[in-house]
XYZ file of N, CA and C in Angstrom:
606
model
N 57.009 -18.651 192.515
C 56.781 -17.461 191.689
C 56.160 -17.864 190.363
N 55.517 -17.024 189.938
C 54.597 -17.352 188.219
C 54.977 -15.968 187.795
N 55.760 -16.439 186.799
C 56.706 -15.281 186.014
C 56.307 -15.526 184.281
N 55.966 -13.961 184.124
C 55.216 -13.823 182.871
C 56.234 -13.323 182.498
N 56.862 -13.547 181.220
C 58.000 -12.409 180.454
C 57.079 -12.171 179.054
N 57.417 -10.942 179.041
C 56.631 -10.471 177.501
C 57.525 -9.271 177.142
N 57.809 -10.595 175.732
C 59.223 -9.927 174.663
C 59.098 -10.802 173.714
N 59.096 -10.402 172.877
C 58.589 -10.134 171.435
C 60.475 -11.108 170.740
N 60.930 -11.496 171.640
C 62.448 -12.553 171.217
C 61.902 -14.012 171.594
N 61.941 -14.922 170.661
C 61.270 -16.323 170.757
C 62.187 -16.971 171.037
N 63.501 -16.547 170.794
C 64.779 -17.573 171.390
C 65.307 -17.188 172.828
N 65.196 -15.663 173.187
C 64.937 -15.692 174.531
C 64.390 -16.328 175.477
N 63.294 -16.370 175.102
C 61.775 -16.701 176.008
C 62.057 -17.754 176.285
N 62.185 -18.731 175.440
C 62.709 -19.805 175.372
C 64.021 -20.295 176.213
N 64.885 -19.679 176.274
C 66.478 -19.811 176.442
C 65.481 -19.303 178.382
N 64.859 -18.502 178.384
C 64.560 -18.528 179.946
C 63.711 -19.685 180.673
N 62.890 -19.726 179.887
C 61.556 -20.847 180.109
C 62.817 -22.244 180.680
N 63.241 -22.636 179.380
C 64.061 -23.611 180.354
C 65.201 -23.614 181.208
N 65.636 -22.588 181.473
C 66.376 -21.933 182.481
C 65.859 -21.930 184.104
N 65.106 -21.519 183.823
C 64.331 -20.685 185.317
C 63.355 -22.277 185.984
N 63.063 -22.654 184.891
C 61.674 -23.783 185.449
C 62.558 -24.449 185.753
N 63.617 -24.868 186.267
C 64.903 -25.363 187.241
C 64.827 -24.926 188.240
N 63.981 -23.950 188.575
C 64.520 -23.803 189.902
C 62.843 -23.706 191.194
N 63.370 -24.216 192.153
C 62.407 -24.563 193.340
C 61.722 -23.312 192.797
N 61.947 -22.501 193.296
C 60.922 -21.066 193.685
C 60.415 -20.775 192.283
N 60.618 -21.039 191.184
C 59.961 -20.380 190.355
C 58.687 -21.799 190.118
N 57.446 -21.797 190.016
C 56.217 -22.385 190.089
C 55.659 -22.700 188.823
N 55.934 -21.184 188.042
C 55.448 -21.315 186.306
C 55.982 -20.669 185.881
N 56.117 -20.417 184.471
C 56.814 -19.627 183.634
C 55.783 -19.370 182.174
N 55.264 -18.361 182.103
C 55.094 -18.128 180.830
C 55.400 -17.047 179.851
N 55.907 -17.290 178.412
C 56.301 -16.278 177.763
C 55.280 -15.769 176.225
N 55.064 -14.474 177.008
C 54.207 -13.831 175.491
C 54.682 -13.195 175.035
N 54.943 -13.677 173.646
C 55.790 -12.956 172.505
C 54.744 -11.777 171.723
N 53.628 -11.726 171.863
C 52.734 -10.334 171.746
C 52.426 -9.322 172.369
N 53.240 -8.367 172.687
C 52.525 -7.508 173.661
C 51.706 -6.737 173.642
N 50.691 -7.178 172.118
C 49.188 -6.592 172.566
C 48.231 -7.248 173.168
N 48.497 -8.406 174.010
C 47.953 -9.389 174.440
C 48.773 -9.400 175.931
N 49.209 -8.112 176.403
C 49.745 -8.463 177.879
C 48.519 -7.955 178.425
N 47.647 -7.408 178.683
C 47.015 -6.918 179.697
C 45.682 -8.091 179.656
N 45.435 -8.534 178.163
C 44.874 -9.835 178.625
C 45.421 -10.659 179.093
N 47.178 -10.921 178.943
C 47.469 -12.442 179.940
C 47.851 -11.970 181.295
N 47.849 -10.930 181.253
C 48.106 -10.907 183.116
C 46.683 -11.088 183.458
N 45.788 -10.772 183.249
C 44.446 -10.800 183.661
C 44.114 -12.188 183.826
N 44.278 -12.720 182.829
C 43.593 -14.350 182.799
C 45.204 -15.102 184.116
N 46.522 -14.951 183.859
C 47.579 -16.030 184.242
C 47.865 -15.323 185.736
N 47.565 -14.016 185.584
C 47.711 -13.794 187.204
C 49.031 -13.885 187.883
N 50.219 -13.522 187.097
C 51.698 -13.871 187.641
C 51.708 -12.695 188.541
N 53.003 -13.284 189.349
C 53.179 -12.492 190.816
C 54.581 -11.404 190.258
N 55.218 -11.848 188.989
C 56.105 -10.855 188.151
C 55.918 -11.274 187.145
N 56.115 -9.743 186.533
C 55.968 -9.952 185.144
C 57.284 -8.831 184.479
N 58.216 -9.703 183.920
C 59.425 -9.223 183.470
C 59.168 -8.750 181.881
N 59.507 -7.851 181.604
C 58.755 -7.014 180.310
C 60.225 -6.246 179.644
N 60.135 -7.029 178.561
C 61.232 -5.992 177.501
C 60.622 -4.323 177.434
N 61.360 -3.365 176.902
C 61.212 -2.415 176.388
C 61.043 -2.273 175.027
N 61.938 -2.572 174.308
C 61.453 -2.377 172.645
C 61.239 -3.456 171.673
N 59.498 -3.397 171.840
C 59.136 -4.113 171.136
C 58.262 -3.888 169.899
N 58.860 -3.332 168.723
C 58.310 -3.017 167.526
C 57.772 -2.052 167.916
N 56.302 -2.054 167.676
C 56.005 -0.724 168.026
C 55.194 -0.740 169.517
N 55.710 -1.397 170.186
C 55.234 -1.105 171.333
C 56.042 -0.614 172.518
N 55.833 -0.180 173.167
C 57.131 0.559 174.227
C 56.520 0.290 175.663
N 57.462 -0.483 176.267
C 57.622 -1.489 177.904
C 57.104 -0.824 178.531
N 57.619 0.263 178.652
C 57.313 0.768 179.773
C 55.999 1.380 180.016
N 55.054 2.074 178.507
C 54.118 2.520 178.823
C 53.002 1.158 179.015
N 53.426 -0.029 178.012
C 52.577 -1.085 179.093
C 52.477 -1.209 180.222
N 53.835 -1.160 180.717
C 53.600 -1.630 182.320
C 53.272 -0.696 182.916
N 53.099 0.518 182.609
C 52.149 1.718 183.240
C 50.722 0.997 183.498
N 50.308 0.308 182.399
C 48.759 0.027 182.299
C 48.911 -1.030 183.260
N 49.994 -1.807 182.967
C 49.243 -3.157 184.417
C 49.957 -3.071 185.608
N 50.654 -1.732 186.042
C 50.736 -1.539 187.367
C 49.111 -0.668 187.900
N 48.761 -0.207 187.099
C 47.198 0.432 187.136
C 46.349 -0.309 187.314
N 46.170 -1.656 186.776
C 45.528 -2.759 186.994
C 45.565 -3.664 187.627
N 46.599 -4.237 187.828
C 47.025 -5.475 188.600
C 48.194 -5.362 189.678
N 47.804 -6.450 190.603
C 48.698 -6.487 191.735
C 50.248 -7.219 191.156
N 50.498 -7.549 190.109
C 51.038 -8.080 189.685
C 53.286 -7.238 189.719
N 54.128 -7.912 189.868
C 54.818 -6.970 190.593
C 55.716 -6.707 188.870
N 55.941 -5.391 188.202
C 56.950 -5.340 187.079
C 58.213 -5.074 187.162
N 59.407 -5.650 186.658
C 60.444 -5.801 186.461
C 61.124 -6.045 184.663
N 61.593 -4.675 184.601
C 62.513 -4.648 183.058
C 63.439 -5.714 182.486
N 63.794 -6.007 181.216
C 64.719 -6.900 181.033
C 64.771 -6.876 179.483
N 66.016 -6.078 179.728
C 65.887 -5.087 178.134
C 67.877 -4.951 178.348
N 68.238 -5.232 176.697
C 69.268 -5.113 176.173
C 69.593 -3.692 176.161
N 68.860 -2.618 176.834
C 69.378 -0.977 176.539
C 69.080 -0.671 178.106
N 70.479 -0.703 178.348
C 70.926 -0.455 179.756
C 70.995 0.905 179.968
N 69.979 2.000 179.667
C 69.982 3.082 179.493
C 69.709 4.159 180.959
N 70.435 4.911 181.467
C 70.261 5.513 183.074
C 68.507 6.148 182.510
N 68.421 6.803 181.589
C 67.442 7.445 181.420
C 65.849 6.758 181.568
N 66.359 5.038 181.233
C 65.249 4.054 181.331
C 65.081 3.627 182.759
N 65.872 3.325 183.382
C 66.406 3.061 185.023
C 65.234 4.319 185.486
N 65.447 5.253 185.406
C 64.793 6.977 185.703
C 62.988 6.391 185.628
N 62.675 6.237 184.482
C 61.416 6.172 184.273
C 60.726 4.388 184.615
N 61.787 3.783 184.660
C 61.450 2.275 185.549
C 60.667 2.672 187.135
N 61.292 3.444 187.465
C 61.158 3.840 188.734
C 60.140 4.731 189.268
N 60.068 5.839 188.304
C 58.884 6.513 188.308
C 57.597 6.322 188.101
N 57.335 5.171 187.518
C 56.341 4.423 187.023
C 55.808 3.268 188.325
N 56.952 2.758 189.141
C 56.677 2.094 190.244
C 57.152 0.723 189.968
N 57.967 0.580 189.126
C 58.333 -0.998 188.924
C 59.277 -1.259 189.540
N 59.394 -2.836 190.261
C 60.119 -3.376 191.076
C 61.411 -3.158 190.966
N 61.996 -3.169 189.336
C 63.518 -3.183 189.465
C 63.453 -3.247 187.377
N 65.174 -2.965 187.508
C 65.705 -2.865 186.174
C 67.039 -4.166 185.877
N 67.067 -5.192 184.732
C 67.789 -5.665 185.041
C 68.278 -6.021 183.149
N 69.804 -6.022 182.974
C 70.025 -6.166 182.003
C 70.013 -7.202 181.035
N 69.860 -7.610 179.852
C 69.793 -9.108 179.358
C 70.643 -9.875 179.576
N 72.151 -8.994 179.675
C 73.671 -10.072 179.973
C 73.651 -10.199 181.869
N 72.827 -9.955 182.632
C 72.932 -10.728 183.790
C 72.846 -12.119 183.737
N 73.836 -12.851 184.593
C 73.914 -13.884 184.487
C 72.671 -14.697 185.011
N 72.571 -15.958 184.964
C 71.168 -16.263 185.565
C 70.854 -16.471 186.795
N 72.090 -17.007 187.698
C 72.113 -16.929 189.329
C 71.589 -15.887 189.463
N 72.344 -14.747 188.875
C 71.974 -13.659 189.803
C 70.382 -13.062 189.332
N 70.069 -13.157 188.011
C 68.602 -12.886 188.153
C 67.552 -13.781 188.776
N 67.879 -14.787 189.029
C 66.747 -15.826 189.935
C 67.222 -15.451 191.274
N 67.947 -14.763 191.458
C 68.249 -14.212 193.373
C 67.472 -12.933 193.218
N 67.705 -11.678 192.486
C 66.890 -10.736 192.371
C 65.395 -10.960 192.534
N 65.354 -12.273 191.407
C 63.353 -12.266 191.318
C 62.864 -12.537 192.632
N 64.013 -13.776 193.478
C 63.606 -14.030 194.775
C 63.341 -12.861 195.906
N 64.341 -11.585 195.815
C 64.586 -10.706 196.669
C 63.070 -10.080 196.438
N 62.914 -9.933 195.110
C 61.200 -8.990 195.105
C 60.018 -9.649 195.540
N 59.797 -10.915 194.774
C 58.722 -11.624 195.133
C 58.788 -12.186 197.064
N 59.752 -12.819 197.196
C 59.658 -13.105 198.947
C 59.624 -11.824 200.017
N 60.733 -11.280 199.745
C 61.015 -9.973 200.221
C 60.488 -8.737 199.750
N 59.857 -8.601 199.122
C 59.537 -7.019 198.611
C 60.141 -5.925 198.721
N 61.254 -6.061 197.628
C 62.648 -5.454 197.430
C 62.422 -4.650 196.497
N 62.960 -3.278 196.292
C 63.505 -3.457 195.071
C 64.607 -3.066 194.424
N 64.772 -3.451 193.296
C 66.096 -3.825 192.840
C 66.837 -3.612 191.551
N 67.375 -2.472 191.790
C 67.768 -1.153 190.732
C 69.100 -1.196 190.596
N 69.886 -1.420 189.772
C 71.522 -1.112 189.527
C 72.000 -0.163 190.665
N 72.829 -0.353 191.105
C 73.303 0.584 191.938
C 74.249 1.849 191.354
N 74.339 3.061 191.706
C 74.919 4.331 191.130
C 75.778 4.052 190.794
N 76.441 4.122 189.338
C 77.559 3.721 188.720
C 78.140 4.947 188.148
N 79.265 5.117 187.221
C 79.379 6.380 186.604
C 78.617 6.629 185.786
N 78.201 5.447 185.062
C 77.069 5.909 183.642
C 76.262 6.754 184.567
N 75.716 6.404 185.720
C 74.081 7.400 186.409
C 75.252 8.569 186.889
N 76.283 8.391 187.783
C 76.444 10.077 188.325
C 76.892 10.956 187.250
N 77.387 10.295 186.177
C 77.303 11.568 184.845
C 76.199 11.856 184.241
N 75.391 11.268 184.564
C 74.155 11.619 183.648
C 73.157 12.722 184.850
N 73.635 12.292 186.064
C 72.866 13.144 186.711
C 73.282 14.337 187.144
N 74.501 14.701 186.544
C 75.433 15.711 186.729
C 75.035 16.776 185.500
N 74.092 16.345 184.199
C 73.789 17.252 183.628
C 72.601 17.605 183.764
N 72.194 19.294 182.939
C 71.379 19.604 183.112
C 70.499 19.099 182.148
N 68.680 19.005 182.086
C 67.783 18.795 180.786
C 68.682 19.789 179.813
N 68.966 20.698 179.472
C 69.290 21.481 178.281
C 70.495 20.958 177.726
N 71.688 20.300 178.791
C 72.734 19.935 178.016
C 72.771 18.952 178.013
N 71.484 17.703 178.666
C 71.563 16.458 177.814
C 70.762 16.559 176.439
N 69.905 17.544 176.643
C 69.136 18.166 174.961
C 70.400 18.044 174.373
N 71.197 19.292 174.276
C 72.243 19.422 173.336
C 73.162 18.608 173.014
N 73.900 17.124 174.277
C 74.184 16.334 173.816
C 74.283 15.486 172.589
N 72.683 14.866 173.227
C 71.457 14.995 171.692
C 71.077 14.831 170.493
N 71.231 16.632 170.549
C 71.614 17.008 169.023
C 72.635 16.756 168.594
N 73.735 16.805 169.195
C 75.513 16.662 168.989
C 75.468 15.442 168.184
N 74.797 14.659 168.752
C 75.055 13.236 168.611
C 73.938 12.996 167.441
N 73.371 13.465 167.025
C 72.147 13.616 165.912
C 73.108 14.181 164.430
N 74.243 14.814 164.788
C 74.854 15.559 164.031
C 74.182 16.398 163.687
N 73.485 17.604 164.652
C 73.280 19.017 164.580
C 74.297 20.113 164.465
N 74.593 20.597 163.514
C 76.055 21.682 163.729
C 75.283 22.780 165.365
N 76.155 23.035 165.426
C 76.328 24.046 166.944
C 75.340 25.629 166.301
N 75.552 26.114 165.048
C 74.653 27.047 165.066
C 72.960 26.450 164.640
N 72.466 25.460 164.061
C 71.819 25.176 163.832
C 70.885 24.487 165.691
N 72.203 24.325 166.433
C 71.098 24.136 167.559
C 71.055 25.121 168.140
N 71.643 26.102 168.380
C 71.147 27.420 168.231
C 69.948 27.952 167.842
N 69.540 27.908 166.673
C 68.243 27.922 165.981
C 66.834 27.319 166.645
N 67.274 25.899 166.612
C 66.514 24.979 167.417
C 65.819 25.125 168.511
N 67.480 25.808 169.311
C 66.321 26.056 170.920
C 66.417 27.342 171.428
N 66.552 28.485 170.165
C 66.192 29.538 170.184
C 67.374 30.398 171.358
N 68.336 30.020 171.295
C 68.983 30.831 171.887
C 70.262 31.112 171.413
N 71.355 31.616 171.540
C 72.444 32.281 171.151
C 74.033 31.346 170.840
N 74.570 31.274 169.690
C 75.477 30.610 169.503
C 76.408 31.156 170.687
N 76.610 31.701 171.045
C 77.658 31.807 172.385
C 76.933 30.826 173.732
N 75.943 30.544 174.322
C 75.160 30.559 175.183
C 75.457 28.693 174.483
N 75.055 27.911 173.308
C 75.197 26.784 172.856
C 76.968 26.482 173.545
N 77.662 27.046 172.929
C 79.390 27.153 173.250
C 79.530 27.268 174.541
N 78.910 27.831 175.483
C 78.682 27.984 177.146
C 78.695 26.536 177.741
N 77.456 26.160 177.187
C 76.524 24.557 177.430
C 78.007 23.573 177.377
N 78.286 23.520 176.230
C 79.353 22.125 175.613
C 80.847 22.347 176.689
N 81.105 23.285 176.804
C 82.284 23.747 177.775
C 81.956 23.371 179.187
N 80.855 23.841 179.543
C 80.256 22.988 180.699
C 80.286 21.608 180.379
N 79.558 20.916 179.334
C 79.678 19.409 179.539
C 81.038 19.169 179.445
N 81.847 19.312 178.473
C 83.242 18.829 178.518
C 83.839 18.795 179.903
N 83.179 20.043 180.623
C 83.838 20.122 181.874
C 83.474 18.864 182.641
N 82.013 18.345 182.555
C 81.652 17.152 183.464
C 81.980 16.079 183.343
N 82.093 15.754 182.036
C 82.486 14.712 181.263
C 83.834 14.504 181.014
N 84.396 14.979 181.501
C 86.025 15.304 181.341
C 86.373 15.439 180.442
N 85.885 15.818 179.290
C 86.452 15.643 177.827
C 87.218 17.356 177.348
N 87.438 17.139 176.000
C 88.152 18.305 175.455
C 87.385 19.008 174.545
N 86.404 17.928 174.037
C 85.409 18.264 172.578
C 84.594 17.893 172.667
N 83.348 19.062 171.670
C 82.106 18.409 171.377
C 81.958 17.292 171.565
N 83.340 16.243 170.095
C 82.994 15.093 169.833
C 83.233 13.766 170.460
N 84.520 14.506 171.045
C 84.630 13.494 172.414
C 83.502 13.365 173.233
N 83.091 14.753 173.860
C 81.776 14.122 174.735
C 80.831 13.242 174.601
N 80.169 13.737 173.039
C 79.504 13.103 172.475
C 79.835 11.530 172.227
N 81.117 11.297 171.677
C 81.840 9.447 172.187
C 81.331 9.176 173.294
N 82.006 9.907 174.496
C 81.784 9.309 175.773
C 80.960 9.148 176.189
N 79.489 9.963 175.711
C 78.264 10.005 176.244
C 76.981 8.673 175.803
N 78.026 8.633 174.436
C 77.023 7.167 173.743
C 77.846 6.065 174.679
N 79.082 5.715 174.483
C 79.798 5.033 175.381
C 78.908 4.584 176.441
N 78.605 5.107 177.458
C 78.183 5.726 178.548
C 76.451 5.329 178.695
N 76.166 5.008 177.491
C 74.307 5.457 176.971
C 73.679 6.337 177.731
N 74.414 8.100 177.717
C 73.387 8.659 178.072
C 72.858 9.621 177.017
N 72.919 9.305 175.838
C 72.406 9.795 174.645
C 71.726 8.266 174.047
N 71.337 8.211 172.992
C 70.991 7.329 171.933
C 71.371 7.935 170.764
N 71.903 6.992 169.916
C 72.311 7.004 168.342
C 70.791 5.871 167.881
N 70.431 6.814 166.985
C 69.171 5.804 166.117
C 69.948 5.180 164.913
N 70.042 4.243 164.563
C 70.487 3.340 163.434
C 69.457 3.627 162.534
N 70.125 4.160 161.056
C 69.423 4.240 160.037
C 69.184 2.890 159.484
């Protein structure tokens, strides 16, 4: 295998490079810490995977690897510290091989890379509770989640998405119901818990 990782972490890259080049099946290893320079190094290095962070400054994984599944035969696979169901969702939709977290251990990601590249697998977390709660809501009450979690008061998202403070109070009673919770703010705990919201760090 000739495995391109492009992530913008130099002690990663590193911490893999000599990791992985241990092992029979992997052939090469290279790591680009620029990812405005991925669609030129897949072009020129020609790897058979190319394992790609998600957040990298201002660049975002996934809509790269939109561009070089468009381009290249080259096979993509995630490897991103935000174990997010919602990212899993759009990994997939996009056509990439698989999603895999940074704390996988390394056996098991050099068995995965093997399963895609030999086998043409692919290789997605399997349904956990984080995904069947998240797929248990609707777009409007993971919207409102959201906001919850944005610290939107309840009439102000009202405002927002133009509909009726009773009809907002409808929504959250339903989620509590899915989520098993009692409160807004519980849900909202459980749901970051969970990552099926995001909290942005000021």
């Amino acid at each position: 295998m000739k495995i391109l990782l492009v992530d913008d972490h130099y002690l990663i890259g590193k911490s893999l490079e000599l990791t992985l080049n241990k092992y029979e099946s992997v052939t090469d290893f290279k790591h680009l810490i620029d990812p405005s320079l991925t669609l030129e190094t897949v072009k020129k290095y020609q790897p058979s995977i190319v394992l790609m962070d998600i957040h990298m400054g201002e660049y975002n994984g996934i809509e790269l690897a939109e561009q070089v599944i468009a381009n290249f035969s080259s096979k993509i696979i995630f490897l991103s510290g935000f174990n997010l169901v919602e990212y899993h969702e759009q990994a997939q939709a996009i056509g990439a091989y698989g999603f895999f977290s940074k704390n996988l251990p390394i056996d098991q990601l050099i068995t995965q890379l093997e399963k895609v590249h030999f086998d043409n697998v692919f290789v997605f977390p399997k349904e956990n509770e984080q995904e069947r709660l998240y797929r248990s809501l609707s777009p409007r009450e993971k919207e409102i989640l959201q906001l919850l979690a944005q610290g939107v008061k309840q009439t102000a998202i009202a405002d927002e998405l133009a509909i009726s403070d009773r009809t907002v109070r409808n929504h959250i009673y339903t989620i509590n119901e899915k989520l098993e919770t009692t409160s807004a703010l519980t849900s909202v705990i459980k749901a970051i818990e969970l990552g099926i919201v995001r909290v942005k760090l000021q």
